[in-house]
Tab-separated table of C-alpha atoms in Angstrom:
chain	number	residue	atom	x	y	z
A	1	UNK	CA	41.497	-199.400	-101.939
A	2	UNK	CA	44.015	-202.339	-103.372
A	3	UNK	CA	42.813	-205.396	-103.918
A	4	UNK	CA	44.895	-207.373	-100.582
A	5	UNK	CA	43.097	-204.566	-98.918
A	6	UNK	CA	39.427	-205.500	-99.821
A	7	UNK	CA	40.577	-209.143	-99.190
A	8	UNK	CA	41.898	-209.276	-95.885
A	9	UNK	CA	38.923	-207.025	-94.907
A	10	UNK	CA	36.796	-209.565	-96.321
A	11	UNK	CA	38.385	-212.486	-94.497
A	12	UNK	CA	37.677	-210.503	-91.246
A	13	UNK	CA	34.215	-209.655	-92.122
A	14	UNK	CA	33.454	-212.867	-92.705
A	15	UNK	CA	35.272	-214.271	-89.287
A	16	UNK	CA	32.718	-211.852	-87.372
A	17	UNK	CA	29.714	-214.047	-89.017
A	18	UNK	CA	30.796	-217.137	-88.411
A	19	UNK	CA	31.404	-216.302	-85.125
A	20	UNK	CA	28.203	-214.633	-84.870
A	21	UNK	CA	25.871	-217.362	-86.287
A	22	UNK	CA	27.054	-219.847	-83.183
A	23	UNK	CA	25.303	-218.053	-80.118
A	24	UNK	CA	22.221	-215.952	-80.812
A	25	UNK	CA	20.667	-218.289	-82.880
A	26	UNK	CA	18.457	-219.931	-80.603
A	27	UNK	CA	17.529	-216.212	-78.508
A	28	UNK	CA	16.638	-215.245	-82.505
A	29	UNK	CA	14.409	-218.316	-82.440
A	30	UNK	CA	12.300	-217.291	-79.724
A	31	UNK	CA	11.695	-214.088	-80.268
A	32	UNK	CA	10.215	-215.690	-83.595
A	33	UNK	CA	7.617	-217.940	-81.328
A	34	UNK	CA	6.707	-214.387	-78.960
A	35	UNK	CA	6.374	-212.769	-81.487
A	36	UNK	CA	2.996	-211.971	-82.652
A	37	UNK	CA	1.841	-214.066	-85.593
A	38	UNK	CA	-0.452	-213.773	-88.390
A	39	UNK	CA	-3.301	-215.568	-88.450
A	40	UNK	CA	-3.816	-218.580	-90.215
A	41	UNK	CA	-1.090	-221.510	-90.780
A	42	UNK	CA	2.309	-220.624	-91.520
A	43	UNK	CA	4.450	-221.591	-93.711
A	44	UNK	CA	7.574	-222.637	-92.149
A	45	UNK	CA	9.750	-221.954	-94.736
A	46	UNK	CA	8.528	-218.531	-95.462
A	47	UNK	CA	8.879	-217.235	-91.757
A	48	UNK	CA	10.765	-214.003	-91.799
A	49	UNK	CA	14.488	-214.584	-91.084
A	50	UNK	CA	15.968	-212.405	-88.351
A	51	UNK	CA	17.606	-209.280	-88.396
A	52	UNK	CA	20.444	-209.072	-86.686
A	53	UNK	CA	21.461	-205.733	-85.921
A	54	UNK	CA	24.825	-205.275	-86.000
A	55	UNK	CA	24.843	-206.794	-89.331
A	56	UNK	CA	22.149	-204.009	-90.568
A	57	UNK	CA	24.535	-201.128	-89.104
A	58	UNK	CA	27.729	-201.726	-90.565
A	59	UNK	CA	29.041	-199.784	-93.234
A	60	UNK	CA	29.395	-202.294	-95.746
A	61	UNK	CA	26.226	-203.427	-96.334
A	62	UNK	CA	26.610	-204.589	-99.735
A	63	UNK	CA	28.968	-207.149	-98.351
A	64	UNK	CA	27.217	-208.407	-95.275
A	65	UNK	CA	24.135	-208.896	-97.139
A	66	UNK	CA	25.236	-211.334	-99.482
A	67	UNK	CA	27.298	-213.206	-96.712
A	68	UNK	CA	23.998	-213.393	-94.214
A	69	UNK	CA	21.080	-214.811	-97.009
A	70	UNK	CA	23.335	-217.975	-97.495
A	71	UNK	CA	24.396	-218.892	-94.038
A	72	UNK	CA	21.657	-218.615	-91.560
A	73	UNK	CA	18.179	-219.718	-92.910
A	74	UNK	CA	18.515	-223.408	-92.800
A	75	UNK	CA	19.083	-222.790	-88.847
A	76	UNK	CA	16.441	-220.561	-88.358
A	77	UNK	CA	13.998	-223.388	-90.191
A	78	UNK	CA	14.930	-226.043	-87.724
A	79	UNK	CA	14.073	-224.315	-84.721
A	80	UNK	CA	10.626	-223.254	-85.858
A	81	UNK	CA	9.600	-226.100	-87.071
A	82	UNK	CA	10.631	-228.114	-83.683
A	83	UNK	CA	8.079	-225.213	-81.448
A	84	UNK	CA	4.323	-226.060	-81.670
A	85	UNK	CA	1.831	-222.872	-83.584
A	86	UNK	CA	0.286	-221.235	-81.008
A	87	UNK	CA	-3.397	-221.069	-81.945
A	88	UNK	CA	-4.597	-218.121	-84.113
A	89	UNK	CA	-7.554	-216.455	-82.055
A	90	UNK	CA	-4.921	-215.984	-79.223
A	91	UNK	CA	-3.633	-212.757	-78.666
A	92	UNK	CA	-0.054	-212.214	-77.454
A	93	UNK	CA	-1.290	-211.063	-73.762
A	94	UNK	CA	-3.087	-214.175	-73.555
A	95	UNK	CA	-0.667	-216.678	-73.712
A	96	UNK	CA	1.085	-215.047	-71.188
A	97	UNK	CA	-1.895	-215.469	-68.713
A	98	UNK	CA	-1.996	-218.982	-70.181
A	99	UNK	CA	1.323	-219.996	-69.433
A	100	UNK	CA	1.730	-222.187	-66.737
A	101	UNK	CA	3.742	-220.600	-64.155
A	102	UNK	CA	7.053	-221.037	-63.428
A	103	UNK	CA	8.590	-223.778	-60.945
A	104	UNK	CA	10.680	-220.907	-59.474
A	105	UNK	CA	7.331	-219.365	-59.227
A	106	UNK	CA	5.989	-221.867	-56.900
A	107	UNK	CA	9.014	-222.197	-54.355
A	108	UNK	CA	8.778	-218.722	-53.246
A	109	UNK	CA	5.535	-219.358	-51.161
A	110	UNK	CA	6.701	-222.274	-49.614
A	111	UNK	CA	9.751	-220.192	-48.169
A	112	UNK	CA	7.640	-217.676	-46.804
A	113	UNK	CA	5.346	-220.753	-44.934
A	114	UNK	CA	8.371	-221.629	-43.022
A	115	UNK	CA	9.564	-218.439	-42.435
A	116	UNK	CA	5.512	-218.006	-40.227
A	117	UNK	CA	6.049	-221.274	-38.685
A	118	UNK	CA	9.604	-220.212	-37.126
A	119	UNK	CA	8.488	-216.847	-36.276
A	120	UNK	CA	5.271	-217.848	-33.930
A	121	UNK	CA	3.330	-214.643	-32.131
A	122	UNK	CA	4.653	-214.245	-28.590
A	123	UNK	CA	1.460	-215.213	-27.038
A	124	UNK	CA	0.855	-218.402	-29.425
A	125	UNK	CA	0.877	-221.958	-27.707
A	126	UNK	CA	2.942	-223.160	-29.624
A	127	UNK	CA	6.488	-223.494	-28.104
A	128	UNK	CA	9.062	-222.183	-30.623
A	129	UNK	CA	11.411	-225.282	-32.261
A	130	UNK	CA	14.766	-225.286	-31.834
A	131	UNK	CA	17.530	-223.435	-34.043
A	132	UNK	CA	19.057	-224.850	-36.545
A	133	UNK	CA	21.958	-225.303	-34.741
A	134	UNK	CA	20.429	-226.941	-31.817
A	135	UNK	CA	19.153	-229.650	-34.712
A	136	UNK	CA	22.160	-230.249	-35.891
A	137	UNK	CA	23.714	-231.017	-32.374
A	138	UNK	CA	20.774	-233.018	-31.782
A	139	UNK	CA	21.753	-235.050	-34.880
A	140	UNK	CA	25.197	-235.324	-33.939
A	141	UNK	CA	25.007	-235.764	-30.009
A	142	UNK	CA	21.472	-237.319	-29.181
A	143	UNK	CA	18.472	-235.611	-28.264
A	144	UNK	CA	19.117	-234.089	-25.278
A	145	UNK	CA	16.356	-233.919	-22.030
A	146	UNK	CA	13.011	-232.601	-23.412
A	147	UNK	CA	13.093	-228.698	-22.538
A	148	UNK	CA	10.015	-227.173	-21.506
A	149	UNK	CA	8.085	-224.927	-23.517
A	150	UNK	CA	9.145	-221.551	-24.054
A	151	UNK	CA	6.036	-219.586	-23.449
A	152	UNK	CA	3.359	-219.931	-21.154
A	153	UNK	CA	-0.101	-220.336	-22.225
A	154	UNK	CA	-1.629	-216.392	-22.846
A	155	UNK	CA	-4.318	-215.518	-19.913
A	156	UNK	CA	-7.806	-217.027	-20.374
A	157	UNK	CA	-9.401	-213.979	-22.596
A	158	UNK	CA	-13.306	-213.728	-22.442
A	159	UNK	CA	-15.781	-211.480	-21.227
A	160	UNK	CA	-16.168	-210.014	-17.660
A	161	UNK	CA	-18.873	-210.059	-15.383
A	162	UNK	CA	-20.330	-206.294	-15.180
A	163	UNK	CA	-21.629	-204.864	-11.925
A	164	UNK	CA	-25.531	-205.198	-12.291
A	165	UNK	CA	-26.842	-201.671	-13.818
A	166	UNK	CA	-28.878	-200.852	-10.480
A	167	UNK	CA	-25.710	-200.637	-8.316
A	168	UNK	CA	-23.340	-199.024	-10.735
A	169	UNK	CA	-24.123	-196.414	-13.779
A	170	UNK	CA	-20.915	-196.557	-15.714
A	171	UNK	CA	-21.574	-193.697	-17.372
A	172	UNK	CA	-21.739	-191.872	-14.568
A	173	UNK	CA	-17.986	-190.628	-14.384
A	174	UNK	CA	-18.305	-187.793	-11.664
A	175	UNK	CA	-18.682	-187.285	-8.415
A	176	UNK	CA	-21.237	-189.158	-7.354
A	177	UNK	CA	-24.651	-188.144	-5.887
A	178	UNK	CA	-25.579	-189.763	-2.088
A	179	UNK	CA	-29.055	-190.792	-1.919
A	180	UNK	CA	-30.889	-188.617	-0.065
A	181	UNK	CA	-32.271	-189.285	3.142
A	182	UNK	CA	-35.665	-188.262	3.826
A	183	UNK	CA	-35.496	-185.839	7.656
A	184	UNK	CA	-36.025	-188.039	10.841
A	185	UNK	CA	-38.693	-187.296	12.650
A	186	UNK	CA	-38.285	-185.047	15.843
A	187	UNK	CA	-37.975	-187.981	18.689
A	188	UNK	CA	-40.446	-187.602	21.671
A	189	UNK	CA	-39.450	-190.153	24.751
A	190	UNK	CA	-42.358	-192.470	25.695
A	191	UNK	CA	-41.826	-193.115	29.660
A	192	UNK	CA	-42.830	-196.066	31.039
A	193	UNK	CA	-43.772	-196.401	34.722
A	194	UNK	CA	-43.352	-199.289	36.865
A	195	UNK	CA	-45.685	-199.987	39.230
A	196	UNK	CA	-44.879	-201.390	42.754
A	197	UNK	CA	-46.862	-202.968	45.646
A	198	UNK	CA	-46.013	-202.937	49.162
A	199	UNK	CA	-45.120	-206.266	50.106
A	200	UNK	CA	-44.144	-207.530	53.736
A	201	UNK	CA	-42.048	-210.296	52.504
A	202	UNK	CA	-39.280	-209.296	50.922
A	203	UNK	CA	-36.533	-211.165	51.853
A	204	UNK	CA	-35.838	-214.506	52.215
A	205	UNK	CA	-32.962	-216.017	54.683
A	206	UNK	CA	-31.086	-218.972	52.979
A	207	UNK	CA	-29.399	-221.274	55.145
A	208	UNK	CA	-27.670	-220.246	59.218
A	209	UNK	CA	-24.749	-217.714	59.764
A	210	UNK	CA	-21.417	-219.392	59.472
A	211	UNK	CA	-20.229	-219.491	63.156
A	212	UNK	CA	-17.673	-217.841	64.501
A	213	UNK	CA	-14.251	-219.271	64.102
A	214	UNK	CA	-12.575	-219.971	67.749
A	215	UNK	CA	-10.117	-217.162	68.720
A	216	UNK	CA	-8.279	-220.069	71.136
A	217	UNK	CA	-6.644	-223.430	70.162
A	218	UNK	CA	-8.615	-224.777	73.498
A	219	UNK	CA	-11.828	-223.589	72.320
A	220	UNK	CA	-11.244	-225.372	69.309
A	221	UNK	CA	-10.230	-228.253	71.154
A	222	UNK	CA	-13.428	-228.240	73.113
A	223	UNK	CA	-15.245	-228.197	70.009
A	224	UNK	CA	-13.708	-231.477	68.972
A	225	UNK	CA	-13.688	-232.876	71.874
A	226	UNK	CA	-17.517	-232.370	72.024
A	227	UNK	CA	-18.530	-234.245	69.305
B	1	UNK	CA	4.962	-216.328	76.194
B	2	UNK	CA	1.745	-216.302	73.839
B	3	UNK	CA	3.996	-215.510	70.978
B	4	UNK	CA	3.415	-216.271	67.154
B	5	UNK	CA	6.703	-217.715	66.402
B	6	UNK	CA	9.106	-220.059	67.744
B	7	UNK	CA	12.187	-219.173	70.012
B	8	UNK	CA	14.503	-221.923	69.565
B	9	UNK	CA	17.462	-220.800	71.159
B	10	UNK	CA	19.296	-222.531	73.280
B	11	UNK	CA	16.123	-225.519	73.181
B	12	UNK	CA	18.978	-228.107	73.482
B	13	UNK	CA	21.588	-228.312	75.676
B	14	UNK	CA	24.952	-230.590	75.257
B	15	UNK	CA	26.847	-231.049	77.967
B	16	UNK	CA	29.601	-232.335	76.959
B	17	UNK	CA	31.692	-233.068	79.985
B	18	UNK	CA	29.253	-234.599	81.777
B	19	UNK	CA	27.916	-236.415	78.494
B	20	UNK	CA	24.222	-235.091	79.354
B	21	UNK	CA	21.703	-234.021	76.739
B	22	UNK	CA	18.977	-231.588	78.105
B	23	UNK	CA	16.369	-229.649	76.767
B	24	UNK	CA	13.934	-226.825	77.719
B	25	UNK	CA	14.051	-224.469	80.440
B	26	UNK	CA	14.019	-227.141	83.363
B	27	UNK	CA	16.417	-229.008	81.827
B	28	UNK	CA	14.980	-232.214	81.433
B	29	UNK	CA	17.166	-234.709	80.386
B	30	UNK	CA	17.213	-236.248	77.014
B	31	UNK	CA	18.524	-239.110	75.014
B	32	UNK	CA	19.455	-239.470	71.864
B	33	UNK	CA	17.629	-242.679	70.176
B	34	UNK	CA	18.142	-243.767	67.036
B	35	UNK	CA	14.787	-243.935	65.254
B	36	UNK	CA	15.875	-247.637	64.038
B	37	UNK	CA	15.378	-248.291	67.787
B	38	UNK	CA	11.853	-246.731	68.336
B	39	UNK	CA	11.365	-248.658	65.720
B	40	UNK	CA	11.849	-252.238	67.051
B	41	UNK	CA	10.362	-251.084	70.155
B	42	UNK	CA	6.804	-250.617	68.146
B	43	UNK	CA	6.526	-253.539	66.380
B	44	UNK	CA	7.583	-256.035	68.532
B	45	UNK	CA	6.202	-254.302	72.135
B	46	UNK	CA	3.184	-255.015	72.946
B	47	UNK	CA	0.711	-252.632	72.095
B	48	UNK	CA	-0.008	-251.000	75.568
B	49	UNK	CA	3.998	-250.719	75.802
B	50	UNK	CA	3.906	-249.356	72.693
B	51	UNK	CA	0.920	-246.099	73.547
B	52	UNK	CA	2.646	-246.109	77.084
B	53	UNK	CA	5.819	-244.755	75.242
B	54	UNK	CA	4.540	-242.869	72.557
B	55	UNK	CA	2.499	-241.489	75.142
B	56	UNK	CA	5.676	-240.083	77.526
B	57	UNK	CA	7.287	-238.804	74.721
B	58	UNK	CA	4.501	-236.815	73.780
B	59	UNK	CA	4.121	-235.536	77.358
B	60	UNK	CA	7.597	-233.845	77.398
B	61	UNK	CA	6.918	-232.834	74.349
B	62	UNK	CA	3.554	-231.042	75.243
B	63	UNK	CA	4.858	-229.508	78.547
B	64	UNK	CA	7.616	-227.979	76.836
B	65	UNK	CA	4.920	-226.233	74.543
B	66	UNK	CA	3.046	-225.276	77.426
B	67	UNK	CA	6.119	-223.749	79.352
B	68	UNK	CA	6.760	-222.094	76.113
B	69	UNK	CA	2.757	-220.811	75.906
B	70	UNK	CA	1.830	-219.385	79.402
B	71	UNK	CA	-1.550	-219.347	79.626
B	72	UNK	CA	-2.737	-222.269	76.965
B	73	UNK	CA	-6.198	-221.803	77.858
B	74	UNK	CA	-5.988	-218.128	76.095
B	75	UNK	CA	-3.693	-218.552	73.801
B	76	UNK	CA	-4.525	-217.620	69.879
B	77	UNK	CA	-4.849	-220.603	67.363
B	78	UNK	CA	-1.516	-219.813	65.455
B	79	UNK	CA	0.424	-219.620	68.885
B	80	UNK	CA	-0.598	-222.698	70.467
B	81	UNK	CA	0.344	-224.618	66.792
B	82	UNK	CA	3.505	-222.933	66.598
B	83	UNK	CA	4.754	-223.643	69.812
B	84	UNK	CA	3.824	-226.862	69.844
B	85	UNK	CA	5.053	-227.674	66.620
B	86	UNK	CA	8.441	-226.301	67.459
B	87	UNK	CA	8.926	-228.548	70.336
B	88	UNK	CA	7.428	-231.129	67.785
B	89	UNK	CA	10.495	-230.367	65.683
B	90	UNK	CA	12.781	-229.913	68.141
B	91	UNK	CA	12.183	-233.444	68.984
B	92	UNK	CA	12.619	-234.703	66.054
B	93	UNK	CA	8.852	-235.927	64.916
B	94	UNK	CA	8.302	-233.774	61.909
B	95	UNK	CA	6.454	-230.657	60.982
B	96	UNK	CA	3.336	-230.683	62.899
B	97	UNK	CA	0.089	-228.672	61.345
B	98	UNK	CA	-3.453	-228.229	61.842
B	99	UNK	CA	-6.804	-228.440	60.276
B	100	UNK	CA	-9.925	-227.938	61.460
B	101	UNK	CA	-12.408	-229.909	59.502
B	102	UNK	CA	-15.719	-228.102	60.258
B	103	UNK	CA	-15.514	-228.823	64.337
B	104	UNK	CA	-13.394	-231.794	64.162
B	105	UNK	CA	-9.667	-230.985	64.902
B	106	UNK	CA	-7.200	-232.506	62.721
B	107	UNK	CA	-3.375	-233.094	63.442
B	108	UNK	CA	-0.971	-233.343	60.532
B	109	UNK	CA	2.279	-234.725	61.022
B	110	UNK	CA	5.218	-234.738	58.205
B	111	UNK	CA	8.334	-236.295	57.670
B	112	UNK	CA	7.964	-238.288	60.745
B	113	UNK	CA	9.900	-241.471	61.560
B	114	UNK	CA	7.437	-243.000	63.772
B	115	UNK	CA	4.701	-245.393	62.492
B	116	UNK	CA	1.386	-244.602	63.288
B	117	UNK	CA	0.547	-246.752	66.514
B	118	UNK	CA	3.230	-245.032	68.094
B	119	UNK	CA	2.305	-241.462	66.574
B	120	UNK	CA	-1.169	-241.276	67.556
B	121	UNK	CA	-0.483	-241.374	71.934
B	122	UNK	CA	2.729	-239.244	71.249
B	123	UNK	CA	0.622	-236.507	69.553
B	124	UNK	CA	-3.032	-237.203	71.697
B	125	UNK	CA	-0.698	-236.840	75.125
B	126	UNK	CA	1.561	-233.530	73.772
B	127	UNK	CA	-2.028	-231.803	73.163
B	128	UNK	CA	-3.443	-232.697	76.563
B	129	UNK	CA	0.153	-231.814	77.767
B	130	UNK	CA	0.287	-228.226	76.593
B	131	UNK	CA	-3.453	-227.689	76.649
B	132	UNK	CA	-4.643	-229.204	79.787
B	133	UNK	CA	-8.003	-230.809	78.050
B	134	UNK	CA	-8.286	-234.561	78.474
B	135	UNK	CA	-8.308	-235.794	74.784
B	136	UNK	CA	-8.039	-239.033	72.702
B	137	UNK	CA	-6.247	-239.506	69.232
B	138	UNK	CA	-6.693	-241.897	66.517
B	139	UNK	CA	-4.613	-242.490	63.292
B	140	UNK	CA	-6.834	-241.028	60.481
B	141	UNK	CA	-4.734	-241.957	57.760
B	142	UNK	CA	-0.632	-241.885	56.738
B	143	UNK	CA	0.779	-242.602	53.744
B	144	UNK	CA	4.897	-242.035	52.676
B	145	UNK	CA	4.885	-238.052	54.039
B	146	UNK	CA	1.841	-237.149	56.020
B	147	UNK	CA	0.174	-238.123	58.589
B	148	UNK	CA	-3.628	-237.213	59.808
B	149	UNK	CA	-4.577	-237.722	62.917
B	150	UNK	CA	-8.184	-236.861	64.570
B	151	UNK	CA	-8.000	-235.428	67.828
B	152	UNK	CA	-11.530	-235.500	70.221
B	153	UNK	CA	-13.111	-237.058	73.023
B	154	UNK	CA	-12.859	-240.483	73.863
B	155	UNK	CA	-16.715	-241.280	72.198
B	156	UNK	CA	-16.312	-239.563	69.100
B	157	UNK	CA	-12.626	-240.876	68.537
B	158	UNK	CA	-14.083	-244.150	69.820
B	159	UNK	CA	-16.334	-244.234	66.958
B	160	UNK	CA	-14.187	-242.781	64.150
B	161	UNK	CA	-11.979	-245.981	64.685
B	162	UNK	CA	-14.450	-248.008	64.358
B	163	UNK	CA	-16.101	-246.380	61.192
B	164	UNK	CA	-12.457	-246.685	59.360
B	165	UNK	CA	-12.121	-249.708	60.743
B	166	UNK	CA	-15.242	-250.833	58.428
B	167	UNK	CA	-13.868	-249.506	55.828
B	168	UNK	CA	-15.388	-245.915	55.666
B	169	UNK	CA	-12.998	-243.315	54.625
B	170	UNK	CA	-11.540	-241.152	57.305
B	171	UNK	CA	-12.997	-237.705	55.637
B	172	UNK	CA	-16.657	-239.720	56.212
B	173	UNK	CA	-16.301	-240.941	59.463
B	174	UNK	CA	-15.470	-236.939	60.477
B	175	UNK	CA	-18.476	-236.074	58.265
B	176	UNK	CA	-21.008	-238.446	60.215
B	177	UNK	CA	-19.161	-237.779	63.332
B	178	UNK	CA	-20.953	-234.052	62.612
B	179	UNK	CA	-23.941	-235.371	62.121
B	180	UNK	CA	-23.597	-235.766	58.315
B	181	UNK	CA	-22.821	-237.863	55.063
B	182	UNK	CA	-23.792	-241.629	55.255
């Protein structure tokens, strides 16, 4: 290897870190605060630097080593000093039931509320409220003429009267049984006999025959004349 | 004849050329009178004038009926009626009907022209024309299409006049005439 070898090889080497130390310092910095931590104060300045990987894996170590002590630690410092020490007794799982939760967290249920409130049962009360695009020509036209509600009112649900247990079994699924009728009794007529007096009045005349009508216009002139 | 219904052929006779009006079988002469005339006649004759004419011209009317009849005396109820009530029409009068009401004998004229002081003798002489009975007539009642007259003896018509004369109505007076009502 010549010696313009080694140094442009250097000069790229060293290209990579400085473009390396601008973005994954601050994901290096939390995985510091995660991390698990010993207990008892620590000493800011003797927190373990990170390893970066890449820089661990190349073939020149010898190199990369002496480039990555010098740069990075003074960054590394700043960051940990700025997050507060979580307290010593705590384990690792239990700040994460600590933590307060997340805002995004919290909006989820409030999408799913409205989401219930559009989609009413079919036999709820409620009348349904318009689409969204019915709001939004009611915002741009007027409200129109109050529509009726959707749905009617479900039937009036409650218990039913049952037949009274002496009329109806209604367990009794089969056939059923007639009541049986006790045998009449064998009828025997009971005559009855009227009994009649001889009488010598019997009947009774009401009133004189109707005379006889005149066969003759004369003799019914006489009559008339007669009175 | 004796028959049930009325024959009236040849009742009324024009003759023309001779400017003669007859009717019935002997031919009696007739004249045509406009009713307007009878009319004057009854309300301004005097009342005997007035029963002395409605009196002949119930006489031809009732011998007419009794030429038509036969035997009156034994002639049927229906016959006698119709007979004499076509010879009532024939003369122009009106329909002529009976009723008997119980043994009083009632005469109903409709549609005639003649007022009633001249109706009553024309229909009391016809009657004793075609029946041969001596009778009297009164004027029961009349209004604008019938007529009722009551045809009896001279007493009981006598006192039926009076009665609706008093103001008794005419269905009354025949009742107590019978020996009933008031």
């Amino acid at each position: 290897m010549s010696k313009a070898h080694t140094i442009a090889r250097l000069e790229s080497l060293l290209a990579r870190i400085h473009s390396r130390a601008e973005g994954p310092r601050v994901v290096a910095a939390a995985r510091v605060v995660a991390a698990p931590a010993a207990p008892g104060p620590v000493p800011v300045m003797h927190a373990p630097p990170p390893r970066e990987a890449p820089a661990v894996t190349e073939a020149e170590i010898v190199v990369d080593v002496e480039v990555q002590v010098a740069t990075p630690e003074t960054v590394l410092a700043v960051v940990v000093e700025e997050e507060p020490a979580p307290p010593a007794a705590l384990e690792s799982r239990e700040q994460l039931v600590a933590a307060e939760p997340a805002p995004v967290a919290e909006s989820a249920p409030v999408e799913s509320e409205v989401e219930e409130e559009v989609r009413a049962p079919i036999s709820s009360r409620r009348p349904i409220p318009p689409q969204p695009e019915e709001q939004l020509a009611a915002m741009a036209f007027g409200a129109e003429e109050p529509q009726p509600a959707r749905h009617t009112p479900p039937p009036e649900s409650g218990r039913l009267l049952a037949a009274p247990a002496a009329d109806f079994d209604a367990e009794v699924t089969e056939v059923r049984e007639a009541q049986k009728v006790a045998s009449p009794v064998p009828l025997v007529p009971h005559a009855t006999a009227a009994v009649l007096a001889p009488s010598d009045v019997v009947a009774d005349v009401v009133g004189a025959p109707r005379p006889a009508v005149p066969a003759t216009f004369v003799a019914v002139l006489d009559a008339s004349l007669a009175l | 004849m004796g028959s049930s219904s009325f024959d009236p052929t040849n009742a009324v006779r024009f003759d023309l050329p001779q400017g003669r009006v007859h009717a019935g079988g002997d031919g009696e002469r007739l004249l045509l009178v406009p009713t307007s005339a009878i009319d004057d006649i009854a309300l301004s004759a005097p009342a005997e004038a007035v029963e002395a004419l409605g009196r002949a011209l119930g006489t031809a009317i009732g011998r007419r009926a009794k030429a038509r009849l036969g035997d009156a005396s034994s002639a049927p109820m229906e016959a006698f009626v119709t007979q004499l009530a076509g010879e009532v029409a024939l003369a122009g009068v009106g329909v002529l009907g009976v009723e008997r009401w119980g043994r009083a004998l009632v005469v109903l004229v409709e549609g005639s022209p003649l007022n009633g002081s001249l109706l009553a003798p024309l229909i009391g002489a016809a009657v004793e024309a075609a029946s041969g009975r001596g009778v009297a007539c009164t004027l029961l009642s009349r209004d604008e299409h019938v007529a009722r007259l009551f045809v009896g003896g001279d007493g009981g018509v006598g006192r039926v006049r009076d009665w609706i004369a008093s103001g008794m109505p005419w269905a009354d007076a025949l009742a107590r005439l019978q020996g009933g009502g008031a």
